[in-house]
Amino acid sequence: MSTDAQQDSEEFHAWQRWHEGRIVAVAAPHGPLSLTGTHWLADHPEGRIPAVPGLWREEGGEVVLTATPEDGLTVDTKPLAGEIRLGADRGSIDTSRVAQGDRRLVLLSREGLWAVRDFDPKSPARQAFRTIDATPYDPEWSLEGTFRPYGSDRTVRVENADGRERGLGLSGEINFTVRGARHTLQVAVEPDGSLWAVFADATSGDSSYRFRFLRPPAPDGNGNVRVDFNRTLLPPCAFADHFICPFPPPGNTLTVAVPAGERNRIDG
């Protein structure tokens, strides 16, 4: 539990800024709360997606979008009347190429399958959202860890939030100690060198969401890394049911309770 002295610390104020920034980002017009659907083209072989304008089909490793002026679609801010070939969107939602007014239609590719994601600022989830329930900063949960890379990357099959099984890439593991007991989490390495873990713990599904994310910074040259559970994140699927977040891989369910970081979404 945080004391008054801890709440006056530089670390606490840094955490507070991070927490406030997370709330703003989640509630942004095209933040995760605005996702109203993830539509797999394989489920719509005729190319018509309910409530999504245009005709969408996969062809030659790309998506072909056909629209009429009545569809009201724009591509790169220009009205689309006719046909255009598109690849997967890689940047932020705001930079997606296809839009209809404030809506953003984002192309997603996973394991050879294509989907259209519909982000609508008027989504019911965004209108209902109030805040993120999170435990205030506690230095006890900012831990020293060690990163050990695997000899080569591994892929494990895990269930995703949409009920489908997909591959999850893992590059190594971090080791750390909680109250005298050693624990390990398998992690992926991001392009910038930072780490990413999907994990559960003894609070999952009880006082916190059923699983959460942790994003430690890049380890130093000796493999030392700060494992700060104060910055544990809710996964996107905690904000909208249409995300396909991976569940924790085998071995990433901690036996210890981690009452730190983001716990749940609060609507009001």
Coordinates of N, CA and C in Angstrom, one line a residue, residues 110-111 154-160 164-170 246:
R110 N -3.9 -11.4 -40.5 CA -3.4 -12.3 -39.5 C -3.3 -13.7 -40.1
E111 N -2.1 -14.3 -40.1 CA -1.9 -15.6 -40.6 C -2.6 -15.9 -41.9
R154 N 10.6 -18.5 -30.8 CA 9.7 -19.6 -30.8 C 8.3 -19.1 -31.0
T155 N 7.4 -20.0 -31.5 CA 6.0 -19.6 -31.7 C 5.2 -20.7 -31.0
V156 N 4.3 -20.3 -30.2 CA 3.4 -21.2 -29.5 C 1.9 -20.8 -29.9
R157 N 1.1 -21.8 -30.0 CA -0.3 -21.6 -30.3 C -1.1 -21.3 -29.1
V158 N -1.8 -20.2 -29.1 CA -2.6 -19.9 -27.9 C -4.0 -19.4 -28.4
E159 N -5.0 -19.6 -27.5 CA -6.3 -19.1 -27.8 C -6.3 -17.6 -27.7
N160 N -7.1 -17.0 -28.6 CA -7.3 -15.6 -28.6 C -8.7 -15.2 -28.1
R164 N -10.5 -18.0 -31.3 CA -9.7 -18.7 -32.3 C -8.2 -18.9 -31.8
E165 N -7.5 -19.9 -32.3 CA -6.2 -20.1 -31.9 C -5.2 -19.6 -32.9
R166 N -4.2 -18.8 -32.4 CA -3.2 -18.3 -33.3 C -1.8 -18.4 -32.7
G167 N -0.8 -18.2 -33.6 CA 0.6 -18.2 -33.1 C 1.0 -17.0 -32.3
L168 N 1.7 -17.2 -31.3 CA 2.3 -16.1 -30.5 C 3.8 -16.2 -30.5
G169 N 4.5 -15.2 -31.0 CA 6.0 -15.3 -31.0 C 6.6 -14.9 -29.7
L170 N 7.6 -15.7 -29.3 CA 8.3 -15.5 -28.0 C 9.8 -15.5 -28.3
P246 N -4.2 -12.1 -27.6 CA -3.8 -13.5 -27.3 C -3.9 -13.7 -25.7

